[in-house]
PDB file of N, CA and C in Angstrom:
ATOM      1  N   UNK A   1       0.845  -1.183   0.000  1.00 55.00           N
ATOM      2  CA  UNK A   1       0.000   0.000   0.000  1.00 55.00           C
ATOM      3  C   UNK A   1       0.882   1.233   0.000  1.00 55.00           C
ATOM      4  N   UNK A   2       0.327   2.626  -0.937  1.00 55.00           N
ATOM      5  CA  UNK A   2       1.361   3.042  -1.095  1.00 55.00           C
ATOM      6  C   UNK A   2       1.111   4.585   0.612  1.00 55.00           C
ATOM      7  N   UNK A   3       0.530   4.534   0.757  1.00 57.00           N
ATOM      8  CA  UNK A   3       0.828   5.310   2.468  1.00 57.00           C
ATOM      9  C   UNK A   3       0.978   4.806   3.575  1.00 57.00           C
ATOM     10  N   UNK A   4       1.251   3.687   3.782  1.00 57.00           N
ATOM     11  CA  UNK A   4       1.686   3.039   4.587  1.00 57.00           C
ATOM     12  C   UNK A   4       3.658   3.166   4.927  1.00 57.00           C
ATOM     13  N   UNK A   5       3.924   2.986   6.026  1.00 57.00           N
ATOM     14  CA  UNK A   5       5.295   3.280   6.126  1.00 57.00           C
ATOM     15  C   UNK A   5       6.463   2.206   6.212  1.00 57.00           C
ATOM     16  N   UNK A   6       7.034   1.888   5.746  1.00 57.00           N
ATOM     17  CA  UNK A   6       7.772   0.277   6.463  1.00 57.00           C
ATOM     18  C   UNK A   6       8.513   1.190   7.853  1.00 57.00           C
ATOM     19  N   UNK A   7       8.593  -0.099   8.821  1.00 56.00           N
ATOM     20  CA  UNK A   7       9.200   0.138  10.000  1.00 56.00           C
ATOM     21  C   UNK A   7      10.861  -0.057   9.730  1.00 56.00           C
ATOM     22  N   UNK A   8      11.259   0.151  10.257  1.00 54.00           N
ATOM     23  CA  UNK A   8      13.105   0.614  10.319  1.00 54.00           C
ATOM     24  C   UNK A   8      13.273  -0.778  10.940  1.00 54.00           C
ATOM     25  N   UNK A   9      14.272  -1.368  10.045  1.00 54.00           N
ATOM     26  CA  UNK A   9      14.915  -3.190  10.365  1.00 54.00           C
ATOM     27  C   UNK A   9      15.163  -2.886  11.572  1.00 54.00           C
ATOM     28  N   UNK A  10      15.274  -4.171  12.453  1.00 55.00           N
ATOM     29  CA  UNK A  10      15.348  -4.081  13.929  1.00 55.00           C
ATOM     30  C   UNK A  10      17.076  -4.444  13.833  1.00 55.00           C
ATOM     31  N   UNK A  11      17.465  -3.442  14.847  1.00 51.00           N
ATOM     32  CA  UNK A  11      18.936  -3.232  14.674  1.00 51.00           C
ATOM     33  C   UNK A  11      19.800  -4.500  15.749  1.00 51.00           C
ATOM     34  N   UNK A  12      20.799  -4.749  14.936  1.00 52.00           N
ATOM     35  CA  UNK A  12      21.888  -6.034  15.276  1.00 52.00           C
ATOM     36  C   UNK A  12      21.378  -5.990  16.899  1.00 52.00           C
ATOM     37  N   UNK A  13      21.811  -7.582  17.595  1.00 55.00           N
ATOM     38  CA  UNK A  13      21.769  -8.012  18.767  1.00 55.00           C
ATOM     39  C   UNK A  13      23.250  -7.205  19.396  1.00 55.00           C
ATOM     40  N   UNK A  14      22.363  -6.465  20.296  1.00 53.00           N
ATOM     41  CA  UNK A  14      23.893  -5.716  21.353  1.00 53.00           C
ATOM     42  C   UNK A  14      23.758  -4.519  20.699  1.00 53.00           C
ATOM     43  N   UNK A  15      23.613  -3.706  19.915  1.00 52.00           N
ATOM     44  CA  UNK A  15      23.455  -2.600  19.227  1.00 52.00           C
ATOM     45  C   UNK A  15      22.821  -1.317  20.203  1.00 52.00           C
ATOM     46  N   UNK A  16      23.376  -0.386  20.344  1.00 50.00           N
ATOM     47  CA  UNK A  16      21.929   1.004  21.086  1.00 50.00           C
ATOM     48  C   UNK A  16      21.894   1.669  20.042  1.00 50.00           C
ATOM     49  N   UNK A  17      20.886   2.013  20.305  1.00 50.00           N
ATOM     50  CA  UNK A  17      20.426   3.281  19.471  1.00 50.00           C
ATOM     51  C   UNK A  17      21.038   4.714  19.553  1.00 50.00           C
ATOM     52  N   UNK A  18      21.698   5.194  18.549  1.00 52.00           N
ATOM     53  CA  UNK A  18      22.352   6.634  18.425  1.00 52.00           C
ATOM     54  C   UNK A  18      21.848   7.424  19.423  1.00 52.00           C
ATOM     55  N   UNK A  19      22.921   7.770  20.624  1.00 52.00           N
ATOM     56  CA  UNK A  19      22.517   9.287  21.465  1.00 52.00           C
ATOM     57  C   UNK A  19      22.661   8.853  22.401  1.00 52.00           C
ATOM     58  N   UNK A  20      22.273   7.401  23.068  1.00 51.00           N
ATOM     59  CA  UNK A  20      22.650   6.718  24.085  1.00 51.00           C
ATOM     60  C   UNK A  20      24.132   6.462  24.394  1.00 51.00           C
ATOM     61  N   UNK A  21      24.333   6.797  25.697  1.00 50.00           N
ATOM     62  CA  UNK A  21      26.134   6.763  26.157  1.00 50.00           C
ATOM     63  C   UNK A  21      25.700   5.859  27.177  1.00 50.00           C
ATOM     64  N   UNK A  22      27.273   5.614  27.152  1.00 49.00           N
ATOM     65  CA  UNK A  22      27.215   4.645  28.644  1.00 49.00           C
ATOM     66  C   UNK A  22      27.129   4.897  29.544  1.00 49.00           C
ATOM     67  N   UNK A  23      26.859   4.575  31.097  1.00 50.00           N
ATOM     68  CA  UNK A  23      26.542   5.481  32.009  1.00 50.00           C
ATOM     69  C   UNK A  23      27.967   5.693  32.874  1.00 50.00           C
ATOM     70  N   UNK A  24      29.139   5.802  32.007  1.00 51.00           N
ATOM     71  CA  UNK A  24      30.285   6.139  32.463  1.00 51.00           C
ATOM     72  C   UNK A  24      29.993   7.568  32.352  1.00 51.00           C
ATOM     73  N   UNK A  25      29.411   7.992  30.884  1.00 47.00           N
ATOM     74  CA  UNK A  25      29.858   9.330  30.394  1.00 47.00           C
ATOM     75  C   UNK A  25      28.539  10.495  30.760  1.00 47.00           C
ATOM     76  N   UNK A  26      27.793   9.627  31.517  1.00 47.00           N
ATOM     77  CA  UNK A  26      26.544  10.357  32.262  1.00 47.00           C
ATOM     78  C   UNK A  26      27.073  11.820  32.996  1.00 47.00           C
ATOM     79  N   UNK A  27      28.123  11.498  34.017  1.00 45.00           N
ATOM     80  CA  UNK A  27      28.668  12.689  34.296  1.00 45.00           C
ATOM     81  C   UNK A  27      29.716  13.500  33.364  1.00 45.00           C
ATOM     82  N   UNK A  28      29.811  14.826  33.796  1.00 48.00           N
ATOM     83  CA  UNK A  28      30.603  15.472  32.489  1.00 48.00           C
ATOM     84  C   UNK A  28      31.804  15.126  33.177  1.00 48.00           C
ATOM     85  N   UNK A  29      33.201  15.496  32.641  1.00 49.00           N
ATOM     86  CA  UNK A  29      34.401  14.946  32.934  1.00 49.00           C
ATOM     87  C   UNK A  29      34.909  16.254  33.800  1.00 49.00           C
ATOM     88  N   UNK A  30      35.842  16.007  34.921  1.00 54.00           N
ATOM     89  CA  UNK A  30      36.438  17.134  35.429  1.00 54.00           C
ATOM     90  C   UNK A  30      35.536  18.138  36.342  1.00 54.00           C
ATOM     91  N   UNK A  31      33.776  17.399  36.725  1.00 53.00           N
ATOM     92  CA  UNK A  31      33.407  17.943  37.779  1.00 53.00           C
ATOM     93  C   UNK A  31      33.339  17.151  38.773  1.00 53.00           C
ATOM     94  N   UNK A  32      34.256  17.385  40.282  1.00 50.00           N
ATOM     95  CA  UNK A  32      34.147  16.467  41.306  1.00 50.00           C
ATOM     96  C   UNK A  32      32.661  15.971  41.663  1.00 50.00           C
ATOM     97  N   UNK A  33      32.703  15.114  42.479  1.00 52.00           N
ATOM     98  CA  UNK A  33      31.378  14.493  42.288  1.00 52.00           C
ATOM     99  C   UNK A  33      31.222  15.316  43.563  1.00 52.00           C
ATOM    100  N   UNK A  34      29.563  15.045  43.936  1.00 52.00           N
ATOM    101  CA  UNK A  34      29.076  16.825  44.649  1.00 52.00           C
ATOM    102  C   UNK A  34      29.450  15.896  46.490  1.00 52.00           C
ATOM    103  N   UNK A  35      29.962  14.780  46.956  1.00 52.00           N
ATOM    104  CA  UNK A  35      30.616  14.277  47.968  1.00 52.00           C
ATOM    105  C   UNK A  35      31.719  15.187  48.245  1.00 52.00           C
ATOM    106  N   UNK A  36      32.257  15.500  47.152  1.00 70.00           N
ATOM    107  CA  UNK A  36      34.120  16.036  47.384  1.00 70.00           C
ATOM    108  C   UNK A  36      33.648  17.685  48.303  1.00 70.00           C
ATOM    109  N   UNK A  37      34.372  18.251  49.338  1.00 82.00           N
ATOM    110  CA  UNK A  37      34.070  19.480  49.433  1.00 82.00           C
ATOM    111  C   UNK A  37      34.635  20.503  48.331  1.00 82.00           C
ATOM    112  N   UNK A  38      33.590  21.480  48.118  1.00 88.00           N
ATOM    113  CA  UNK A  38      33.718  22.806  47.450  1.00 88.00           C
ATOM    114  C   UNK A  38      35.008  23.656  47.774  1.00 88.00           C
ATOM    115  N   UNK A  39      35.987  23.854  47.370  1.00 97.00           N
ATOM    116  CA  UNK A  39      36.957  24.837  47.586  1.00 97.00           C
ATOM    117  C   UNK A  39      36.550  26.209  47.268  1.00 97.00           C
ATOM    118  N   UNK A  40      36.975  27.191  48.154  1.00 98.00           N
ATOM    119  CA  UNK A  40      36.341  28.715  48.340  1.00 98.00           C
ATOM    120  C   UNK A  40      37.870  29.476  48.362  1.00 98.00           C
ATOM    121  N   UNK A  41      37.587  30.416  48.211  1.00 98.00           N
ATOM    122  CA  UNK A  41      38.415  31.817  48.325  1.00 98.00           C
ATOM    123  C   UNK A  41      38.541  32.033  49.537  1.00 98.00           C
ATOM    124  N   UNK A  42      39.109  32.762  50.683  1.00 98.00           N
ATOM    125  CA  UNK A  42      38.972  33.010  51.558  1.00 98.00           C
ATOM    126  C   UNK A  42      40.174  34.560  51.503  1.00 98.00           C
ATOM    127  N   UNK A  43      39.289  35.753  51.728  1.00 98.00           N
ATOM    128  CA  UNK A  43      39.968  36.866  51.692  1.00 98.00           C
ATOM    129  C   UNK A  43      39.525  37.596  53.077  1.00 98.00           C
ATOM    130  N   UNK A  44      40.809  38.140  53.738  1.00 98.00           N
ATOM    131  CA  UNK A  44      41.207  38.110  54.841  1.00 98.00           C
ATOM    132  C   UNK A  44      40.861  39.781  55.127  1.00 98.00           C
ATOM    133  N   UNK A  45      39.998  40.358  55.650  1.00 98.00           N
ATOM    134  CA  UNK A  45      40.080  41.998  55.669  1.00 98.00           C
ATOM    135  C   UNK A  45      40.382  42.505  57.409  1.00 98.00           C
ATOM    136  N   UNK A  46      41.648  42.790  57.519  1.00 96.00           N
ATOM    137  CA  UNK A  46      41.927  43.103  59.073  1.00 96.00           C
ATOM    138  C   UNK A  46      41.176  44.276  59.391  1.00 96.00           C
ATOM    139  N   UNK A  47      41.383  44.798  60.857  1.00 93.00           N
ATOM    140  CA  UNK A  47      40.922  45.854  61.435  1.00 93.00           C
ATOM    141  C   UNK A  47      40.906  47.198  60.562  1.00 93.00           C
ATOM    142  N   UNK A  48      42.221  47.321  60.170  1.00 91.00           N
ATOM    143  CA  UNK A  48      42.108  48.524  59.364  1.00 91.00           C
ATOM    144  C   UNK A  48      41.902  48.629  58.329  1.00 91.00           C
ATOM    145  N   UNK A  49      41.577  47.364  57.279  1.00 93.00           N
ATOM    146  CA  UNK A  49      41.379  47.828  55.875  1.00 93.00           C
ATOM    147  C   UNK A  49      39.993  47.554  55.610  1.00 93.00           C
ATOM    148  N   UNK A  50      39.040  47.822  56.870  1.00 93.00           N
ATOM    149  CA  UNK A  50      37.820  48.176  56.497  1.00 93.00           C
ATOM    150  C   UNK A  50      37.067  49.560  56.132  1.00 93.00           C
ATOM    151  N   UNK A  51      37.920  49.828  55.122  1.00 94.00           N
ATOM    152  CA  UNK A  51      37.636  51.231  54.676  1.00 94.00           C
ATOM    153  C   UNK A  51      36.985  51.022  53.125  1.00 94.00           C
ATOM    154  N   UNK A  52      35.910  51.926  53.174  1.00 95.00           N
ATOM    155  CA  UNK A  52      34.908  52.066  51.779  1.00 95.00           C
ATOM    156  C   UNK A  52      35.710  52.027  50.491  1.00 95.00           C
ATOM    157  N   UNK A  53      37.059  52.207  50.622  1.00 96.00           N
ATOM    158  CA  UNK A  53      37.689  52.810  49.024  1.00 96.00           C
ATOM    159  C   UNK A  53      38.105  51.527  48.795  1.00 96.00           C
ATOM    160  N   UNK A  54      38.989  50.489  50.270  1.00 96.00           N
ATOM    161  CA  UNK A  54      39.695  48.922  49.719  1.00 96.00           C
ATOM    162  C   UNK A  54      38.838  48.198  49.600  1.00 96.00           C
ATOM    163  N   UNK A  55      37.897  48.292  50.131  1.00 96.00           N
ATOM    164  CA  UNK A  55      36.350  47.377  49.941  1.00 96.00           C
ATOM    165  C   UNK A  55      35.809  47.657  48.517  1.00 96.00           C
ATOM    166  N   UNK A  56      36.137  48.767  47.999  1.00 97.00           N
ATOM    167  CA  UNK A  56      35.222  48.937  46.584  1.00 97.00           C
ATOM    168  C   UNK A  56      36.355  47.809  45.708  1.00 97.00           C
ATOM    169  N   UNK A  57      37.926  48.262  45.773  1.00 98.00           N
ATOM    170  CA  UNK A  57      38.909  48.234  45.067  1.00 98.00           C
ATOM    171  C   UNK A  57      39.056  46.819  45.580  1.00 98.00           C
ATOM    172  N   UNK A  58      38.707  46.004  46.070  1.00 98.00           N
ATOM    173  CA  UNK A  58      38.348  44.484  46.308  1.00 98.00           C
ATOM    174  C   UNK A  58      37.267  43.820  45.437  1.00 98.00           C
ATOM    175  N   UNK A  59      36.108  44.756  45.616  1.00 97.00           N
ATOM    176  CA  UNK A  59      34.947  44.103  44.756  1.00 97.00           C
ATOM    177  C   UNK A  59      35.189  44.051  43.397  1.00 97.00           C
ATOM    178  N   UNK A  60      35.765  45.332  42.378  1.00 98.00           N
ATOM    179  CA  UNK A  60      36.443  45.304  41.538  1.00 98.00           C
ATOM    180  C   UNK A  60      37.153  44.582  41.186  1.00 98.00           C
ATOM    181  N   UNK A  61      38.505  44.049  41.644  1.00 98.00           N
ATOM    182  CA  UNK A  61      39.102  43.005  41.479  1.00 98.00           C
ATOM    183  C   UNK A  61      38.290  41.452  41.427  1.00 98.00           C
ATOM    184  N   UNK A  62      37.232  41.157  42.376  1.00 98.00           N
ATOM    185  CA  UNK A  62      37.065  39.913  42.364  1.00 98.00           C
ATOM    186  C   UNK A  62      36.014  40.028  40.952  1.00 98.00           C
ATOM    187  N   UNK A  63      35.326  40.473  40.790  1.00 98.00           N
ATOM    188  CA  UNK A  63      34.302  41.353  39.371  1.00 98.00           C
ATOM    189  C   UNK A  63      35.279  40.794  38.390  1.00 98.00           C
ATOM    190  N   UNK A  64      36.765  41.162  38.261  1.00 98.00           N
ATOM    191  CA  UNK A  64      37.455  41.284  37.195  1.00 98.00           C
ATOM    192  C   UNK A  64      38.229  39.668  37.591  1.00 98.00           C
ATOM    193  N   UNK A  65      38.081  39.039  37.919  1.00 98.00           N
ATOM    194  CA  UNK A  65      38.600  37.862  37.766  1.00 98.00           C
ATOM    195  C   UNK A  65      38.179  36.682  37.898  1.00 98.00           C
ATOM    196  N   UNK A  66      36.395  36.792  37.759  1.00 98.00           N
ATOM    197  CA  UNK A  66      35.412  36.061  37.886  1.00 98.00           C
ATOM    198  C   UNK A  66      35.925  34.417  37.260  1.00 98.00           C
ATOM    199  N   UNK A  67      35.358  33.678  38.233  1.00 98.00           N
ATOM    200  CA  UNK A  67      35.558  32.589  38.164  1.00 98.00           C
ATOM    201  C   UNK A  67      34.504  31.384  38.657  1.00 98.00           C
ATOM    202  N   UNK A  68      34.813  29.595  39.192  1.00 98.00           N
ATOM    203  CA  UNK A  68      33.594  28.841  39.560  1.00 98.00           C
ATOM    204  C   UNK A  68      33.953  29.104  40.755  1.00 98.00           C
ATOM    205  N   UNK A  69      35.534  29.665  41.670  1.00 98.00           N
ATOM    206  CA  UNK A  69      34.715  29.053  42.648  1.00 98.00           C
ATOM    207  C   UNK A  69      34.577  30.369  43.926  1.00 98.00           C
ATOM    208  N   UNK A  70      33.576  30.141  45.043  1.00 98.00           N
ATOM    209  CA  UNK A  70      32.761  30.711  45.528  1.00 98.00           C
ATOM    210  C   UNK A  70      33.922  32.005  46.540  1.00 98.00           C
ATOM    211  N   UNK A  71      33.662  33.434  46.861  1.00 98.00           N
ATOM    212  CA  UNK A  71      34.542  33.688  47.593  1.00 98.00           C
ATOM    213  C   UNK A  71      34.313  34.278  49.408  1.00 98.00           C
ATOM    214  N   UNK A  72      34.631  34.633  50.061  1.00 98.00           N
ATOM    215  CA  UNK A  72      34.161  34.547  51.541  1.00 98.00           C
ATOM    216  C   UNK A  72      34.821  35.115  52.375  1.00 98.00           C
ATOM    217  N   UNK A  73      34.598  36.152  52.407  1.00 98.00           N
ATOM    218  CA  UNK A  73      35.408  37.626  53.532  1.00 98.00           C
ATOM    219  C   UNK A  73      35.251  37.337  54.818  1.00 98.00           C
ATOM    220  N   UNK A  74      36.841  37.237  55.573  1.00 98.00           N
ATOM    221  CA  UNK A  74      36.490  37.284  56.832  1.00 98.00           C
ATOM    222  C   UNK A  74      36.900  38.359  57.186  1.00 98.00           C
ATOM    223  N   UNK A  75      36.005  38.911  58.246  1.00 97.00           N
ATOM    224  CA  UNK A  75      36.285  40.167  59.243  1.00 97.00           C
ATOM    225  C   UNK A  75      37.112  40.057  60.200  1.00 97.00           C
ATOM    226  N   UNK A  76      38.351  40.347  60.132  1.00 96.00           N
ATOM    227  CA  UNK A  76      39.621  40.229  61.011  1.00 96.00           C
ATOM    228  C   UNK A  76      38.552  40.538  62.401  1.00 96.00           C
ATOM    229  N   UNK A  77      38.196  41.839  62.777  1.00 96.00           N
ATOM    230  CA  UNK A  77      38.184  42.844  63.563  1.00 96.00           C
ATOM    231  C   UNK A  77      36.775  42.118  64.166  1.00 96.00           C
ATOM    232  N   UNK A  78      35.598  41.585  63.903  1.00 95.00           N
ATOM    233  CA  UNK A  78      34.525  40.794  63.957  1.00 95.00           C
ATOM    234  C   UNK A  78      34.357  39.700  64.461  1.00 95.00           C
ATOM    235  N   UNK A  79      35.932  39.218  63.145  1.00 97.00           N
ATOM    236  CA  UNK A  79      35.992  37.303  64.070  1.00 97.00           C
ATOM    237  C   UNK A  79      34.577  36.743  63.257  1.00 97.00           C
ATOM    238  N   UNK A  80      33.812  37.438  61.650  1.00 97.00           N
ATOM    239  CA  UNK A  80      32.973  36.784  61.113  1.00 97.00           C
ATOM    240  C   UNK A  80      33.084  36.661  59.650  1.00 97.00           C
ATOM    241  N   UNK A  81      32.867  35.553  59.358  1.00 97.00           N
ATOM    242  CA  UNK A  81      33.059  35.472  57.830  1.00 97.00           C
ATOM    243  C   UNK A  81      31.488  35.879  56.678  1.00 97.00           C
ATOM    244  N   UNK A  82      31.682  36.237  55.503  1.00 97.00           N
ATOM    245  CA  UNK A  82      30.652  36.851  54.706  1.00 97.00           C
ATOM    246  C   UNK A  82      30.951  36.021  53.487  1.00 97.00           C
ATOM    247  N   UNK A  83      29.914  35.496  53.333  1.00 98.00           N
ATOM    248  CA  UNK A  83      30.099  34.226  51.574  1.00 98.00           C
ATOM    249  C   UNK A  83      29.599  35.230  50.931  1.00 98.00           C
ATOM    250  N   UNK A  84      30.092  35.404  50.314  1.00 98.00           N
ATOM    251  CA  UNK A  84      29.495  36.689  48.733  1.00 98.00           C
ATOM    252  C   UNK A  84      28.700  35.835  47.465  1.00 98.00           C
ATOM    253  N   UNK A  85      27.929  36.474  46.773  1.00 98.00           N
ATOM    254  CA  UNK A  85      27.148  35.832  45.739  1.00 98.00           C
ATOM    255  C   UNK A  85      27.950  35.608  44.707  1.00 98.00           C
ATOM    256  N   UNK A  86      27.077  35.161  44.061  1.00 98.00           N
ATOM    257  CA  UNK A  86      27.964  34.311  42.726  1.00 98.00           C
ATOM    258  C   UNK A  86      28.396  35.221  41.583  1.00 98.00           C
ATOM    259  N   UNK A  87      28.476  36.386  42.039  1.00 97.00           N
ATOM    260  CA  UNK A  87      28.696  37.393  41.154  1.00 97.00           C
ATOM    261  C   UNK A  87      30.309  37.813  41.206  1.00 97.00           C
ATOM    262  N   UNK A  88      30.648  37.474  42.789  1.00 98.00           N
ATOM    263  CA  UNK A  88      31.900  37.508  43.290  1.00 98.00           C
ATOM    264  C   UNK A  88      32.942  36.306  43.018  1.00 98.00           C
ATOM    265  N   UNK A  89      32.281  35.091  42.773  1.00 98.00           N
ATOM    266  CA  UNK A  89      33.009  33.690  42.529  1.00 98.00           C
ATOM    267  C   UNK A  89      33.772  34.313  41.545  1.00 98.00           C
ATOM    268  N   UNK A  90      35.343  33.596  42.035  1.00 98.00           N
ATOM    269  CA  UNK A  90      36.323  33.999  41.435  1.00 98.00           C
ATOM    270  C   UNK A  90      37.452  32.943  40.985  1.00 98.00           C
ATOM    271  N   UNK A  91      38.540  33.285  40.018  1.00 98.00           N
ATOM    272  CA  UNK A  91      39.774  31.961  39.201  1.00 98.00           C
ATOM    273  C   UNK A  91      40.908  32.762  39.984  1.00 98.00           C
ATOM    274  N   UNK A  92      41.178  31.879  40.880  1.00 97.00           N
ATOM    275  CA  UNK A  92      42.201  31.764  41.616  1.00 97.00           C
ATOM    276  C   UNK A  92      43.792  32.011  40.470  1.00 97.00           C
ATOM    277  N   UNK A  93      44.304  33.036  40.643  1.00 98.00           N
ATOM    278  CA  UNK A  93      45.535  32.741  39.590  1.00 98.00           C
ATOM    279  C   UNK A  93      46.401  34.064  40.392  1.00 98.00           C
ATOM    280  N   UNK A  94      48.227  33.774  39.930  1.00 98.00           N
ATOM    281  CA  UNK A  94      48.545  34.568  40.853  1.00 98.00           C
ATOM    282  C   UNK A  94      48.140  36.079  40.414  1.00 98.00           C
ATOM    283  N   UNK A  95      48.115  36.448  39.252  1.00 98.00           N
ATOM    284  CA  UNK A  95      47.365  37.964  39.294  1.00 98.00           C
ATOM    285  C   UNK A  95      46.757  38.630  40.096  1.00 98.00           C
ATOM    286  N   UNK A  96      45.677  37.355  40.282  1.00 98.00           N
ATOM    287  CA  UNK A  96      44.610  37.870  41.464  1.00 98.00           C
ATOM    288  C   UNK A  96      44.872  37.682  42.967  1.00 98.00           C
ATOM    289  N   UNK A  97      45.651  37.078  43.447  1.00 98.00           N
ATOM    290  CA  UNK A  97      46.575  37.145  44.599  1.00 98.00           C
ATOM    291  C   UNK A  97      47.254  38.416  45.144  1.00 98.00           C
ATOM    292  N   UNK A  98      48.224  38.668  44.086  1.00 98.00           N
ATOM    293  CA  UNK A  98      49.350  39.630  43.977  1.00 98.00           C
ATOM    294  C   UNK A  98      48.413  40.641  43.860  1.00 98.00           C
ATOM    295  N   UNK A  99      47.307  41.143  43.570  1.00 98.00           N
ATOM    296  CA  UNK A  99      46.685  42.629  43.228  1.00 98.00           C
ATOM    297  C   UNK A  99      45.623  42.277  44.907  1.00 98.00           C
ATOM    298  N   UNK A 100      45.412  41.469  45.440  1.00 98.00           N
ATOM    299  CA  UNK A 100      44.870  41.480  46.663  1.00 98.00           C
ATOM    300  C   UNK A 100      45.728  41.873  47.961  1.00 98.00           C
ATOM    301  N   UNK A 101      46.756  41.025  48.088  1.00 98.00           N
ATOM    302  CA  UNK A 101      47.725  40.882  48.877  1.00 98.00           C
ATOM    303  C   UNK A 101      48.352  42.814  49.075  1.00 98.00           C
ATOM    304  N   UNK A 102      48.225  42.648  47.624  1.00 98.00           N
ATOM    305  CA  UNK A 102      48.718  44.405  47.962  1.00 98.00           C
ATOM    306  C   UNK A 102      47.633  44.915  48.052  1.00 98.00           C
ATOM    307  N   UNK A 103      46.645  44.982  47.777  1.00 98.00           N
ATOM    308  CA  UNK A 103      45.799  45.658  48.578  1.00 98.00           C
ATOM    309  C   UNK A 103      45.581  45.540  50.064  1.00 98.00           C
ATOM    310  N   UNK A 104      45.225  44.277  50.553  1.00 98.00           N
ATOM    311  CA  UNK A 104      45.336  44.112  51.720  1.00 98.00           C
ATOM    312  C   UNK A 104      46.355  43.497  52.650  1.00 98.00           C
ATOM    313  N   UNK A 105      47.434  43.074  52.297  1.00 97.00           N
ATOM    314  CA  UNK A 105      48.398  42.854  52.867  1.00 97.00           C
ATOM    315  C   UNK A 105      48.535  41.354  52.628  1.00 97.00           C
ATOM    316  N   UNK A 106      50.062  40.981  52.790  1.00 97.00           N
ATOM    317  CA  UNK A 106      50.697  39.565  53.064  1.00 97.00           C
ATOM    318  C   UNK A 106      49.912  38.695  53.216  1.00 97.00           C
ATOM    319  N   UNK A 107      49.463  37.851  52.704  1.00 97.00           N
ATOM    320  CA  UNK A 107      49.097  36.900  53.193  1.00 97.00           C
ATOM    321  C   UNK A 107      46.827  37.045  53.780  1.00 97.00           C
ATOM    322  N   UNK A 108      46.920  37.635  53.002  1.00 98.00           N
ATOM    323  CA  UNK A 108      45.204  37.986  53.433  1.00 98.00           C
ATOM    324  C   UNK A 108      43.806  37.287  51.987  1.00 98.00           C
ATOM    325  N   UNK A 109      44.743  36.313  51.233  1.00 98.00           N
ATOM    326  CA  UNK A 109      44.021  35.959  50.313  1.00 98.00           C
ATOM    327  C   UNK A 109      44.642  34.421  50.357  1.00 98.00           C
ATOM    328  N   UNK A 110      43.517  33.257  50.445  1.00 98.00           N
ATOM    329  CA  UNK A 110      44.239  31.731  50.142  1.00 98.00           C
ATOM    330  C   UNK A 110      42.818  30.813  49.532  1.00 98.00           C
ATOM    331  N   UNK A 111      42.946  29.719  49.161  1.00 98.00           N
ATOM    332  CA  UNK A 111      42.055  28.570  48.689  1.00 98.00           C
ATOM    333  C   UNK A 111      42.412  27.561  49.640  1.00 98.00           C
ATOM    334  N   UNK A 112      40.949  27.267  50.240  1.00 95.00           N
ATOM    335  CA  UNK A 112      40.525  25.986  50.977  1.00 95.00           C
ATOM    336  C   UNK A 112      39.497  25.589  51.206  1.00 95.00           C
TER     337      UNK A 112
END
């Protein structure tokens, strides 16, 4: 009959069908599985460099070196830490170290 459709040969024994992966490749490659902990930024703001101008000239920097992972101000002077939004997640590289560090001193920027 001519509107009728033939069905598509039934494909070899062991065969999948195109699009199907194995469930090795289910996850994408190179994201820890969500068990592993999250590594964060941790930027260090002492007593005195809580001033409006290093705080802007901080946000700026982390803005400009946006990255996945998350970053988290602690308040020397407080003794409290502040997780910033994902607007702040930042790529750890020494650029962005070296332009912190001098802003806020030695040792006031690390990953853990």
């Amino acid at each position: 009959a001519a509107g009728q459709r033939r069905e598509a040969a039934p494909s070899p024994a062991g065969a999948k069908p195109a699009g199907e992966r194995p469930p090795a490749a289910a996850q994408p490659q190179g994201n820890p599985p969500a068990a592993r902990r999250v590594q964060r930024v941790y930027v260090k703001i002492a007593a005195g460099m809580e001033q409006p101008a290093a705080l802007e000239k901080l946000k700026q920097l982390l803005v400009a070196h946006h990255g996945p992972l998350p970053t988290v101000l602690f308040y020397e002077r407080d003794q409290r830490m502040l997780a910033l939004s994902e607007q702040y997640n930042v790529k750890p590289s020494p650029d962005l170290f070296g332009a912190v560090e001098e802003l806020l001193g030695k040792g006031s920027i690390a990953v853990k």
